[in-house]
Short mmCIF file of C-alpha atoms and ligand atoms in Angstrom, two decimals:
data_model
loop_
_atom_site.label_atom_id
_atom_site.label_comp_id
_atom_site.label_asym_id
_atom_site.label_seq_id
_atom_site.Cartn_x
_atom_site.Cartn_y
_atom_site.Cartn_z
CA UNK A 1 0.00 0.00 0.00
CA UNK A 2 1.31 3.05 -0.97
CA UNK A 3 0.45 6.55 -0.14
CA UNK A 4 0.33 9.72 -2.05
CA UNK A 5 2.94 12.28 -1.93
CA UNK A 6 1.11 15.27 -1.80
CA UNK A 7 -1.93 14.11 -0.34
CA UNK A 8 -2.77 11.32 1.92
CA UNK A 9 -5.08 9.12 -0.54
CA UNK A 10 -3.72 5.17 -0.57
CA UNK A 11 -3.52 3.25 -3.75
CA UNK A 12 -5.91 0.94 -2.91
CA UNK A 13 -8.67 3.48 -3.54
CA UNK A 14 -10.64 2.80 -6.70
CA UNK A 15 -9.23 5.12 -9.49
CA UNK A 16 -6.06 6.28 -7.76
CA UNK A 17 -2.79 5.64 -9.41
CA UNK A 18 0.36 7.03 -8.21
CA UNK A 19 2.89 8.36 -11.07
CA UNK A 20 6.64 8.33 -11.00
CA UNK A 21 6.96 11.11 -8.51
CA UNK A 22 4.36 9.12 -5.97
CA UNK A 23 1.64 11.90 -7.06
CA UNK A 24 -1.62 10.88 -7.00
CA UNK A 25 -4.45 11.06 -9.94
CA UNK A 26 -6.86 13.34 -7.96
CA UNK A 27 -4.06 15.49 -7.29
CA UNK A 28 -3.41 15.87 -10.86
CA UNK A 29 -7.56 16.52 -11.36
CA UNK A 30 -6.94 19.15 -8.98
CA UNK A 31 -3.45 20.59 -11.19
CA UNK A 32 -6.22 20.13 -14.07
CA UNK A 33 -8.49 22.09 -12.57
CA UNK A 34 -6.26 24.91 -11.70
CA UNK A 35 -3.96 24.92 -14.71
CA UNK A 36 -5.15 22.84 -17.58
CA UNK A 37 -8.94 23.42 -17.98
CA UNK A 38 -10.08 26.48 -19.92
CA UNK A 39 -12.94 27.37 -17.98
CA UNK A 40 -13.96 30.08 -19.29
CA UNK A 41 -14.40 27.98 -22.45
CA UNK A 42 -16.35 25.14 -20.79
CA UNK A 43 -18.69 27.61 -19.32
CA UNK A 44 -19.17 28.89 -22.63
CA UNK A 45 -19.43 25.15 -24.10
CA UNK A 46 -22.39 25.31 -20.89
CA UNK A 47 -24.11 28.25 -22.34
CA UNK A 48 -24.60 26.20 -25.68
CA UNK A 49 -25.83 22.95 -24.09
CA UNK A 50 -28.38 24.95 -21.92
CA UNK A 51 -29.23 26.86 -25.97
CA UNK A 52 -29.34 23.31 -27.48
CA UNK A 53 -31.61 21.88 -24.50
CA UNK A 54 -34.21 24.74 -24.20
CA UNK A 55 -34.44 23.99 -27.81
CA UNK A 56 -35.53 20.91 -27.62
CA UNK A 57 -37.46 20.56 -24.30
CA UNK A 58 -41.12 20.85 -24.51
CA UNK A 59 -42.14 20.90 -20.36
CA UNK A 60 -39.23 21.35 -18.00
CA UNK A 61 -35.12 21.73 -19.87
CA UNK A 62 -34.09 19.31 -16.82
CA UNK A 63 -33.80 17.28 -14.10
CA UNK A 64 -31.59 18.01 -11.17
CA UNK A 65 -31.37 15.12 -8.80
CA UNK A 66 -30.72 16.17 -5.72
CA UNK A 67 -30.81 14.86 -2.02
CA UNK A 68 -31.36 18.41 -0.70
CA UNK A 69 -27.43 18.49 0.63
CA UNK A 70 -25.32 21.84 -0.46
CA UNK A 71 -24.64 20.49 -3.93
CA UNK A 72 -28.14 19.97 -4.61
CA UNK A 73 -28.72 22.97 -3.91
CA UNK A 74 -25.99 24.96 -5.55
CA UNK A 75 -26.92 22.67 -8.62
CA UNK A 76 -30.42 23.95 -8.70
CA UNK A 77 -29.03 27.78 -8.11
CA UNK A 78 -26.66 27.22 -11.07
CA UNK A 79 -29.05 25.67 -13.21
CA UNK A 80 -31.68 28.87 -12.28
CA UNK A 81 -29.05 31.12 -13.05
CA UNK A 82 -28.89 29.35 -16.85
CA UNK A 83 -32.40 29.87 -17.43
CA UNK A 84 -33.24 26.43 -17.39
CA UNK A 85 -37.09 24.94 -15.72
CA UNK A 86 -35.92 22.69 -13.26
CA UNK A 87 -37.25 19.53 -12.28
CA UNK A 88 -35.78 18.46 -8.18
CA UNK A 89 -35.63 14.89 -8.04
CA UNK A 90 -34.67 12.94 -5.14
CA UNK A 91 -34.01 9.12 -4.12
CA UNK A 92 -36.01 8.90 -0.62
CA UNK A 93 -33.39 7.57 1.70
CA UNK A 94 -35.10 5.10 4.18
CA UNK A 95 -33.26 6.74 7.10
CA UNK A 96 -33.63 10.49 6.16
CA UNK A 97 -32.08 12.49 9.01
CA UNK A 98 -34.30 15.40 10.42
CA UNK A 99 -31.75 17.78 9.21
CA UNK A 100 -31.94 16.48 5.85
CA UNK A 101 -35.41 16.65 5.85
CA UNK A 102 -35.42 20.43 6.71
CA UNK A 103 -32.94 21.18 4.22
CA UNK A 104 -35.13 19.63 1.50
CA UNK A 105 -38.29 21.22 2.36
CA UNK A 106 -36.38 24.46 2.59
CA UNK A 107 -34.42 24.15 -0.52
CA UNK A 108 -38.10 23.55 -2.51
CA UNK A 109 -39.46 26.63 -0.72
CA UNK A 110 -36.47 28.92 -0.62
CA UNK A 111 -35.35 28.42 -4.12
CA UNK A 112 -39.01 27.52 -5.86
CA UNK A 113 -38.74 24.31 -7.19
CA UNK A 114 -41.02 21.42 -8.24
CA UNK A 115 -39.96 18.36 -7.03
CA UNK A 116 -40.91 14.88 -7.04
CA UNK A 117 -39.50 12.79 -3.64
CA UNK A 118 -39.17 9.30 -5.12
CA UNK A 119 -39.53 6.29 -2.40
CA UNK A 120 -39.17 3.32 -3.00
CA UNK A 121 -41.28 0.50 -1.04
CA UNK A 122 -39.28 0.70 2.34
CA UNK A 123 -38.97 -3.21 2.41
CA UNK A 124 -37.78 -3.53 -1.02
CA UNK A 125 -34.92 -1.38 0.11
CA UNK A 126 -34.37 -3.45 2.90
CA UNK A 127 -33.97 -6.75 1.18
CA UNK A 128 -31.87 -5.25 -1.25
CA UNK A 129 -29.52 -3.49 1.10
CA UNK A 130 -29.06 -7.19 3.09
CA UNK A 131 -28.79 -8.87 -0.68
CA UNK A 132 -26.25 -6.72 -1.47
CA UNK A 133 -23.97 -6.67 2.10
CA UNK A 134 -23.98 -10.09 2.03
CA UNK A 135 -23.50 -10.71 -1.17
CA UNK A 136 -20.70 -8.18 -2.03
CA UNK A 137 -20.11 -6.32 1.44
CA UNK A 138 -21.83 -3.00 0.26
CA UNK A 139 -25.01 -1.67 1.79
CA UNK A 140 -24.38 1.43 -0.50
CA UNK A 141 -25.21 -0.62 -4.16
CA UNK A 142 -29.40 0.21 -3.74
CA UNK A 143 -28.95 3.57 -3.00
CA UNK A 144 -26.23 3.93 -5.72
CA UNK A 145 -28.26 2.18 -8.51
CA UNK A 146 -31.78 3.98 -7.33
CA UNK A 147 -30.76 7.52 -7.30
CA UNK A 148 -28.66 6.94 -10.98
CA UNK A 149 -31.98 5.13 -12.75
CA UNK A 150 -34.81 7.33 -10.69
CA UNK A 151 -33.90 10.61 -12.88
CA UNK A 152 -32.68 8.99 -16.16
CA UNK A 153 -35.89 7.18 -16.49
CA UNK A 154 -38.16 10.23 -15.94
CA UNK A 155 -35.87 12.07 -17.99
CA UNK A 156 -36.58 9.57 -20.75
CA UNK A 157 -40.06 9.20 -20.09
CA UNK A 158 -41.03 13.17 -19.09
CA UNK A 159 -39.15 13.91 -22.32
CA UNK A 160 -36.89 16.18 -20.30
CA UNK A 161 -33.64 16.52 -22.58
CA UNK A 162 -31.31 17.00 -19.83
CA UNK A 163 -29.68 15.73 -16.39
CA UNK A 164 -27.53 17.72 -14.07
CA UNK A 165 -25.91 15.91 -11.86
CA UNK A 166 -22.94 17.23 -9.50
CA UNK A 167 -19.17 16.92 -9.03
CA UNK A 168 -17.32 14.88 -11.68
CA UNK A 169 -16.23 12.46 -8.99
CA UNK A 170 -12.99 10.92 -10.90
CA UNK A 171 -11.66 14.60 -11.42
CA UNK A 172 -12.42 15.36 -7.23
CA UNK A 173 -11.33 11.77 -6.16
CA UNK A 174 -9.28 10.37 -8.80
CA UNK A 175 -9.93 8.82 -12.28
CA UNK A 176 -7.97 8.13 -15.59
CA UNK A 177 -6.71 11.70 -17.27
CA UNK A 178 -9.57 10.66 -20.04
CA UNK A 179 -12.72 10.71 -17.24
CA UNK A 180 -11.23 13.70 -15.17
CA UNK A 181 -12.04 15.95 -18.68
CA UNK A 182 -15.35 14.37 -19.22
CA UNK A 183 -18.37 15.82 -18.91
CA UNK A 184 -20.42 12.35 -19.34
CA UNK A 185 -22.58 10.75 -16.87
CA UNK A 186 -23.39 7.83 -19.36
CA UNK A 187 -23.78 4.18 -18.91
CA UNK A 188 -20.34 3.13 -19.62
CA UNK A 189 -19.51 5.54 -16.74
CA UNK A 190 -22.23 4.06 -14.23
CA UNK A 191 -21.24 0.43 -15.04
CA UNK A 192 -17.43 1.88 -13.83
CA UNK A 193 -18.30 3.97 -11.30
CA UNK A 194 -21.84 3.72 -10.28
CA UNK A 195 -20.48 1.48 -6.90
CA UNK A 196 -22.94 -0.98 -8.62
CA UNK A 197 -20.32 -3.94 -8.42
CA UNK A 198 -20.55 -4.37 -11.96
CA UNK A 199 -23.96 -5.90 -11.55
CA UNK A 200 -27.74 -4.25 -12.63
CA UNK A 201 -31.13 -4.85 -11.80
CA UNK A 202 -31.54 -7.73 -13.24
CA UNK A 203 -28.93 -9.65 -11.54
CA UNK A 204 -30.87 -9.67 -7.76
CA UNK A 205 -33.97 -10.74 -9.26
CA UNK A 206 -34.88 -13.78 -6.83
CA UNK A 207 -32.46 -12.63 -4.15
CA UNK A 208 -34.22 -11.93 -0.69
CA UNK A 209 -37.42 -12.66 -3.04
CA UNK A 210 -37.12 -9.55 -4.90
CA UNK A 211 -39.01 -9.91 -8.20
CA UNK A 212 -38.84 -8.03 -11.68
CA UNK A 213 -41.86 -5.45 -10.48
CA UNK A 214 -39.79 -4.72 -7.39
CA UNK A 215 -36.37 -3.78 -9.30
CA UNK A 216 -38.35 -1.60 -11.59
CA UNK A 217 -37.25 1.87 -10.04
CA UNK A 218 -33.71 0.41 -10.15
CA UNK A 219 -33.59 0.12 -13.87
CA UNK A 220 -32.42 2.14 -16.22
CA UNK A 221 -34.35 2.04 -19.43
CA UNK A 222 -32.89 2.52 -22.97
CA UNK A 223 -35.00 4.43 -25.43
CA UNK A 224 -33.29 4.93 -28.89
CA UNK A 225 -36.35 7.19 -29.45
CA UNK A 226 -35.54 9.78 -26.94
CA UNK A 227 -31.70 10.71 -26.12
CA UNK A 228 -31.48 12.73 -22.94
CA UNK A 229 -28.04 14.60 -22.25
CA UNK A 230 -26.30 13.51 -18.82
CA UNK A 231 -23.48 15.63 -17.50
CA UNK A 232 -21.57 17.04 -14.53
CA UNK A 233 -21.99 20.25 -13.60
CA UNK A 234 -18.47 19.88 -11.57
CA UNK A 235 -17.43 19.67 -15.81
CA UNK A 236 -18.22 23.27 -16.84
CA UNK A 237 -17.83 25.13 -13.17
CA UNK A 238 -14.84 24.87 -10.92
CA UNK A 239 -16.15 22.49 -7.93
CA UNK A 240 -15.25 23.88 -4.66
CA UNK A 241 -17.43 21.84 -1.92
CA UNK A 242 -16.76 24.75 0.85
CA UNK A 243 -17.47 27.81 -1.97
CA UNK A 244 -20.52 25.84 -2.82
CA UNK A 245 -21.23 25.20 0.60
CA UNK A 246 -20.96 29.22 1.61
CA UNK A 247 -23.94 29.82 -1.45
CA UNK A 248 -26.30 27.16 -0.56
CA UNK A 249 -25.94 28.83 2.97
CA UNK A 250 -26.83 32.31 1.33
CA UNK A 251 -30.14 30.74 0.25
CA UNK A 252 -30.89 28.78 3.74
CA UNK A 253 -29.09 25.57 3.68
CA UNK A 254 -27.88 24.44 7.31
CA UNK A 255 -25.65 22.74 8.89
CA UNK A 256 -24.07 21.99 12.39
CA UNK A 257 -21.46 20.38 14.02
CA UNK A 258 -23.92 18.10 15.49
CA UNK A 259 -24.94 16.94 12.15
CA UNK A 260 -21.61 15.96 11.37
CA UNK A 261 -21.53 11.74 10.01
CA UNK A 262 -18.26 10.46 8.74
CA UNK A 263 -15.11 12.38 7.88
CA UNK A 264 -14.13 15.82 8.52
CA UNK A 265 -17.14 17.61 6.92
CA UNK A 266 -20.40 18.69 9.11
CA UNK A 267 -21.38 20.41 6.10
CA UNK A 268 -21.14 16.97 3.88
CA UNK A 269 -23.49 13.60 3.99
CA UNK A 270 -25.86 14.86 6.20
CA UNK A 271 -28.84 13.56 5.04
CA UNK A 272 -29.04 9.88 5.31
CA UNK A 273 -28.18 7.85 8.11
CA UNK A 274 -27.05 4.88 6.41
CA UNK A 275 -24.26 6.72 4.60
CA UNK A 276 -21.74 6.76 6.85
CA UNK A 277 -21.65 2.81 6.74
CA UNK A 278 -21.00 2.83 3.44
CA UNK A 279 -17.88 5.25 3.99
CA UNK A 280 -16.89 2.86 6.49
CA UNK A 281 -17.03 -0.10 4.70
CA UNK A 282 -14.12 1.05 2.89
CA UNK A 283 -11.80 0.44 5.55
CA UNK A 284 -12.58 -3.12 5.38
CA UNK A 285 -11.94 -3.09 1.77
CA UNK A 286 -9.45 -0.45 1.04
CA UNK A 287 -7.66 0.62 4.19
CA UNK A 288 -9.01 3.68 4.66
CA UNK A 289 -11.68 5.95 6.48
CA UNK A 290 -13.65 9.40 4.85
CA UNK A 291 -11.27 11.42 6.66
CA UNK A 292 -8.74 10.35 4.36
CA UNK A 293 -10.60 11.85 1.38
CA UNK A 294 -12.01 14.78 3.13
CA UNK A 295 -8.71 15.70 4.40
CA UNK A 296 -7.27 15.49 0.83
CA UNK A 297 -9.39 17.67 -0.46
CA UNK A 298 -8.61 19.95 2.19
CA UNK A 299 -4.79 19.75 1.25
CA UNK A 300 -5.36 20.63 -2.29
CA UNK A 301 -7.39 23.60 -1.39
CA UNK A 302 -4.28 24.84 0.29
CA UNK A 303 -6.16 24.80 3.27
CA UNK A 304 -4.32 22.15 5.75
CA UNK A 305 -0.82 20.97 4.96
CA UNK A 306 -0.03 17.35 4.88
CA UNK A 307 1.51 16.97 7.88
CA UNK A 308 -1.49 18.44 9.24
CA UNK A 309 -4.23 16.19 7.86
CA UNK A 310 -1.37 13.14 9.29
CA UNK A 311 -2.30 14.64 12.45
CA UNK A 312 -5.67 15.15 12.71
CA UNK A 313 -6.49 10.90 11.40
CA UNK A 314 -4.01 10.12 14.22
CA UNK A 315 -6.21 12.22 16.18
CA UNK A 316 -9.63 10.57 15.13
CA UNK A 317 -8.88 7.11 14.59
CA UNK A 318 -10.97 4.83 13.04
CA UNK A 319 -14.73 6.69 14.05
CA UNK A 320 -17.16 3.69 13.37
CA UNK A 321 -20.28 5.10 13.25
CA UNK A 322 -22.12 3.14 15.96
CA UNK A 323 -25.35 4.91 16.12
CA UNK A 324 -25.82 4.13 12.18
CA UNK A 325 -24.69 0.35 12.38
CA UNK A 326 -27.27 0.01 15.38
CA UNK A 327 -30.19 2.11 13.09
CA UNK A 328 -29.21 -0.25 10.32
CA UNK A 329 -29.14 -3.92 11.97
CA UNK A 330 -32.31 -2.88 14.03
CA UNK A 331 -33.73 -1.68 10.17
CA UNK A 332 -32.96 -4.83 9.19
CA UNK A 333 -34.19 -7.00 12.49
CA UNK A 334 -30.55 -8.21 12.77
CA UNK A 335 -28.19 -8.05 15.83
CA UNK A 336 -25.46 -6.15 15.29
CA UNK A 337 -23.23 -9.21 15.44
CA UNK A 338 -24.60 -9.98 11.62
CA UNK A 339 -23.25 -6.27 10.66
CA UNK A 340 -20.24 -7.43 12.06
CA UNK A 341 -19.47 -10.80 10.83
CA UNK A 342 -20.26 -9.55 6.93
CA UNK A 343 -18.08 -7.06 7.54
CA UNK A 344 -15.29 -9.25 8.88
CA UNK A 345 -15.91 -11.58 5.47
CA UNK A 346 -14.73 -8.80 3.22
CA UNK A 347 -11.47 -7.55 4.95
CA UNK A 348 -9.12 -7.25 2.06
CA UNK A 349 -6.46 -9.87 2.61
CA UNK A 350 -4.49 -8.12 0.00
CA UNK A 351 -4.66 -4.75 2.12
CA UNK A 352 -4.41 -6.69 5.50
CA UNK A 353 -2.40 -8.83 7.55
CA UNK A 354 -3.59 -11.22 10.69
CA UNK A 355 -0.35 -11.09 12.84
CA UNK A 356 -1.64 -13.48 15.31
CA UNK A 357 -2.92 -11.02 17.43
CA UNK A 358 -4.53 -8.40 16.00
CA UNK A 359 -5.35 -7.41 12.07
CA UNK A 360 -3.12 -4.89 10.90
CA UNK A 361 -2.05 -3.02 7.66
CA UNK A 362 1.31 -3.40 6.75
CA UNK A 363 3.22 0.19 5.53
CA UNK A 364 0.08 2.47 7.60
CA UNK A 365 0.14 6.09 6.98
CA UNK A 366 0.60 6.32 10.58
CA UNK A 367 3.10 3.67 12.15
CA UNK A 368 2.57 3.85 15.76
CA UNK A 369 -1.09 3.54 15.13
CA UNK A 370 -3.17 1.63 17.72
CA UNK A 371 -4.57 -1.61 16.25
CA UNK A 372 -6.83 -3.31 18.55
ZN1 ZN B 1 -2.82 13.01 -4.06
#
């Protein structure tokens, strides 16, 4: 396992490679960001795909799914500030947190917005998520494939020409040099980075008894008939989570340090309570905690140094989040022991090493850390 020099993201992480100097590929989406992209031009290349869009639309230009967190928010400001009629669309988490319930009905109200809050049949979700943790150690893969297929399919079959999503994760977190410059949010892109395992709907048909009518929302349909456009905001505007942060705030979005999940970000993931397992899980399989990316972020900003961010996961450990595990098992009427045992079934042997004693990770960022 090796670390990058300039921030403090690990190999192991899906789409980071380290170059010759030990540099990392989101640190090079972040050199893109502040050297290579013309952005100026993109946002330009913006103001034609907005033209082309409202040109085509015939009820609202597009969707914007959103989970009413900051992004969603500065997504729907951005979008407003185009010209374009927005449709909100959000996956209904079955553990909304209150505060991501006020920030939803707030974002609707303060920034006028229709919006359609999509649920999904609340035990559907549930023998999913237990399908899919003990099948490949991810409660995240339902939640992942729902809110992807929820606002392509009513984009296909509203007839509303285009989807906004977010951040262009692989140029934030790391990706090839070819998907840090994309704009796409196709299907190639979801079958690579979707966190769908490389499976789709149809592949937990009969699992936990789920049947083809319960998968339905989880699909994503093709249409040859009607192509809608699918693209990262984060691809014409510089993404800066605390800038965008500062003006969802401006409009009413809130956030405390009592909200605060998984990582180093109260402002971040606030709006589901099964999230933070999902972060966590990625200790198990990758050897590393949210604090990890958070803090890298931070480092690139210019805003910590290394050193610093060295310090403060020292400082905080591993942070399971117990409260979520319980609200999860007791979701799914198992003892906590089950959470435990799946979890246990997916350490990465490759990542780390039983010394007889105690599991440890060979090379840690931090050698004198505390293993038991
Ligand atoms: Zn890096």
């Amino acid at each position: 396992m090796r670390y990058c020099t300039q921030c403090i993201l690990p190999d192991t992480r899906p789409g980071i490679r380290l170059d010759e100097n030990g540099v990392c590929t989101a640190c090079h989406g972040h050199r893109d960001k502040e050297e290579r992209i013309d952005w100026p031009a993109r946002a330009a290349a913006f103001d034609t795909l907005v033209a082309e869009t409202k040109a085509r639309a015939t009820s609202y230009d597009c969707i914007v799914p959103v989970s009413g967190g900051k992004d969603s928010w500065y997504q729907i400001i951005m979008a407003r500030k185009a010209g374009l009629n927005v449709l909100a669309v959000t996956w209904r988490t079955p553990a909304r947190t209150a505060i991501g319930q006020r920030n939803l009905e707030a974002m609707i109200r303060n920034l006028a917005v229709d919006h359609i809050d999509y649920t999904i049949d609340p035990d559907v979700e549930r023998r999913f998520m237990k399908a899919a943790y003990e099948e490949r150690g991810t409660t995240g893969l339902p939640m992942h494939m729902a809110l992807f297929a929820i606002p392509i399919r009513l984009g296909i079959q509203l007839r509303i020409p285009l989807i906004l999503w977010g951040e262009n994760p692989q140029l934030e977190y790391g990706g090839s040099e070819l998907e840090r410059l994309s704009d796409r949010l196709d299907a190639d892109w979801l079958s690579k980075h979707g966190c769908l395992e490389s499976t789709d709907a149809d592949h937990w048909i009969g699992k936990e008894g789920l049947t083809a009518a319960n998968m339905l929302a989880y699909r994503v349909p093709m249409d040859p008939e009607y192509e809608i456009r699918s693209v990262f905001l984060g691809a014409f505007f510089k993404w800066n989570s605390f800038k965008n942060t500062e003006v969802a705030q401006e409009y009413g979005f809130e956030y405390g340090k009592q909200d605060l999940k998984t990582g180093t970000w109260d402002f971040a993931d606030i709006d589901c309570d099964f999230i933070s397992l999902h972060h966590f899980l990625k200790w198990y399989k990758f050897g590393f905690t949210r604090a990890f990316d958070t803090l890298s972020v931070q480092i690139r900003y210019g805003m910590i140094t290394r050193a610093e961010a060295i310090a403060e996961i020292a400082q905080r450990g591993v942070e399971i989040p117990e409260k979520d595990i319980a609200a999860f098992c007791k979701f799914q009427g198992q003892p906590e022991s089950w959470f435990w045992e799946i979890a246990e079934r997916f350490r990465n042997r490759d990542v780390w090493q039983w010394d007889g004693d105690v599991w440890r990770i060979p090379d840690f960022l931090i050698p004198e850390w505390s293993w038991k």
